Amino acid sequence: AGSGFGFEKTVKNIEDLGFNPKSLGHVILTHCHFDHMGAAPFFRYYFGTKLVMHSLDAAIIARGDSRLTAAICFKVTLTPFPVDIHLKGESGSFTSGSWEFNWIHTPGHTPGSIGLYVERSGERLLFGQDIGAPLLEEYDCEPEAWRASVRKLIDLDATIFLDGHGGSIYGAREIRKFLGRLAATRKITA
């Protein structure tokens, strides 16, 4: 969803790609950090979009936790908002339109981070949330949970990988190498 600071531009980009934002059935929030979910209430308000998130991170948003959502980095106070669909447990799937979304719980960056993947035309497209982002002590990141989550993502054997900030990687071998390097080198930062 983005932070919401550029919401009008996001909507224009959606329209420029030939889509009607009113047709967005769901916005899937991979984790509770403000730069990824700050605009979510705008999608609900303006377009009636349902919000989807793991229940552990939805609880952080519901209580308006400006620290764990990293809203304080953007010099804003988080206004709590409800999430329509709470994902629970370790994995599952749901359908939106003609798409079946599979999700896997990948804690460490946040308690309720999820990886999300879809299968289309023989490809497995994996949204890896912020798996490549720094693990910051001030946001209660958990390095061992994060390492286990990276291993879960490696096991998905994706052919296209999208990172929340790092762009895209193509090819199962290249994705495994990238995620393997992350797991071997990443440390928590104060």
CSV table of N, CA, C and O in Angstrom, one decimal, residues 1-11 33-43 70-78:
chain,number,residue,atom,x,y,z
A,1,ALA,N,0.8,-1.2,0.0
A,1,ALA,CA,0.0,0.0,0.0
A,1,ALA,C,0.9,1.3,0.0
A,1,ALA,O,0.4,2.3,-0.5
A,2,GLY,N,2.1,1.2,0.5
A,2,GLY,CA,2.9,2.3,0.7
A,2,GLY,C,2.6,3.1,1.9
A,2,GLY,O,1.7,2.8,2.7
A,3,SER,N,3.3,4.2,2.1
A,3,SER,CA,3.1,5.0,3.3
A,3,SER,C,1.9,5.9,3.3
A,3,SER,O,1.4,6.3,4.4
A,4,GLY,N,1.4,6.2,2.2
A,4,GLY,CA,0.3,7.1,2.0
A,4,GLY,C,0.7,8.5,1.6
A,4,GLY,O,-0.2,9.3,1.2
A,5,PHE,N,2.0,8.9,1.8
A,5,PHE,CA,2.4,10.2,1.4
A,5,PHE,C,2.3,10.5,-0.1
A,5,PHE,O,2.0,11.6,-0.4
A,6,GLY,N,2.4,9.5,-0.9
A,6,GLY,CA,2.2,9.6,-2.3
A,6,GLY,C,1.0,8.9,-2.8
A,6,GLY,O,1.0,8.4,-3.9
A,7,PHE,N,-0.1,8.9,-2.0
A,7,PHE,CA,-1.3,8.1,-2.4
A,7,PHE,C,-1.8,8.4,-3.7
A,7,PHE,O,-2.2,7.6,-4.5
A,8,GLU,N,-1.9,9.7,-4.0
A,8,GLU,CA,-2.5,10.2,-5.3
A,8,GLU,C,-1.7,9.7,-6.5
A,8,GLU,O,-2.2,9.2,-7.5
A,9,LYS,N,-0.4,9.7,-6.3
A,9,LYS,CA,0.5,9.2,-7.4
A,9,LYS,C,0.4,7.7,-7.5
A,9,LYS,O,0.4,7.1,-8.6
A,10,THR,N,0.2,7.0,-6.4
A,10,THR,CA,0.0,5.5,-6.5
A,10,THR,C,-1.3,5.2,-7.2
A,10,THR,O,-1.3,4.3,-8.1
A,11,VAL,N,-2.4,5.9,-6.9
A,11,VAL,CA,-3.6,5.8,-7.7
A,11,VAL,C,-3.5,6.1,-9.1
A,11,VAL,O,-3.9,5.3,-10.0
A,33,HIS,N,5.0,-2.4,9.0
A,33,HIS,CA,5.8,-1.2,9.0
A,33,HIS,C,5.1,-0.1,8.1
A,33,HIS,O,4.5,-0.4,7.1
A,34,PHE,N,5.1,1.1,8.6
A,34,PHE,CA,4.4,2.2,8.1
A,34,PHE,C,4.6,2.4,6.6
A,34,PHE,O,3.6,2.7,5.9
A,35,ASP,N,5.8,2.3,6.1
A,35,ASP,CA,6.1,2.5,4.7
A,35,ASP,C,5.4,1.5,3.8
A,35,ASP,O,5.3,1.7,2.6
A,36,HIS,N,4.9,0.4,4.4
A,36,HIS,CA,4.2,-0.6,3.6
A,36,HIS,C,2.6,-0.6,3.8
A,36,HIS,O,1.9,-1.1,3.0
A,37,MET,N,2.2,0.0,5.0
A,37,MET,CA,0.8,-0.1,5.3
A,37,MET,C,0.1,1.2,5.6
A,37,MET,O,-1.1,1.3,5.8
A,38,GLY,N,0.9,2.3,5.6
A,38,GLY,CA,0.3,3.6,5.9
A,38,GLY,C,-0.9,4.0,5.0
A,38,GLY,O,-1.8,4.7,5.5
A,39,ALA,N,-0.9,3.7,3.8
A,39,ALA,CA,-1.9,4.0,2.9
A,39,ALA,C,-3.1,3.1,2.9
A,39,ALA,O,-4.1,3.3,2.2
A,40,ALA,N,-3.0,2.0,3.6
A,40,ALA,CA,-4.1,1.0,3.6
A,40,ALA,C,-5.4,1.6,3.9
A,40,ALA,O,-6.4,1.3,3.2
A,41,PRO,N,-5.6,2.4,4.9
A,41,PRO,CA,-6.9,2.9,5.2
A,41,PRO,C,-7.5,3.8,4.1
A,41,PRO,O,-8.7,3.9,3.9
A,42,PHE,N,-6.6,4.4,3.3
A,42,PHE,CA,-7.1,5.2,2.2
A,42,PHE,C,-7.7,4.3,1.1
A,42,PHE,O,-8.7,4.7,0.5
A,43,PHE,N,-7.1,3.1,0.9
A,43,PHE,CA,-7.6,2.2,-0.1
A,43,PHE,C,-9.0,1.7,0.3
A,43,PHE,O,-9.9,1.7,-0.5
A,70,ALA,N,7.1,1.5,13.0
A,70,ALA,CA,8.2,2.4,12.5
A,70,ALA,C,7.6,3.7,12.0
A,70,ALA,O,8.2,4.4,11.3
A,71,ALA,N,6.3,4.0,12.4
A,71,ALA,CA,5.7,5.3,12.1
A,71,ALA,C,6.6,6.5,12.6
A,71,ALA,O,6.6,7.5,12.0
A,72,ILE,N,7.2,6.3,13.7
A,72,ILE,CA,8.1,7.3,14.3
A,72,ILE,C,9.2,7.7,13.3
A,72,ILE,O,9.6,8.9,13.4
A,73,CYS,N,9.6,6.8,12.5
A,73,CYS,CA,10.7,7.2,11.5
A,73,CYS,C,10.2,8.2,10.5
A,73,CYS,O,11.0,8.9,9.9
A,74,PHE,N,8.9,8.2,10.3
A,74,PHE,CA,8.3,9.1,9.3
A,74,PHE,C,7.7,10.4,10.0
A,74,PHE,O,7.0,11.1,9.4
A,75,LYS,N,8.0,10.5,11.3
A,75,LYS,CA,7.5,11.6,12.1
A,75,LYS,C,6.0,11.7,12.1
A,75,LYS,O,5.4,12.8,12.0
A,76,VAL,N,5.3,10.5,12.2
A,76,VAL,CA,3.8,10.5,12.3
A,76,VAL,C,3.4,9.6,13.4
A,76,VAL,O,4.2,8.7,13.9
A,77,THR,N,2.3,9.9,13.9
A,77,THR,CA,1.7,9.0,15.0
A,77,THR,C,0.7,8.1,14.2
A,77,THR,O,-0.2,8.6,13.5
A,78,LEU,N,0.8,6.9,14.4
A,78,LEU,CA,-0.1,5.9,13.8
A,78,LEU,C,-1.5,6.0,14.3
A,78,LEU,O,-1.7,5.9,15.5
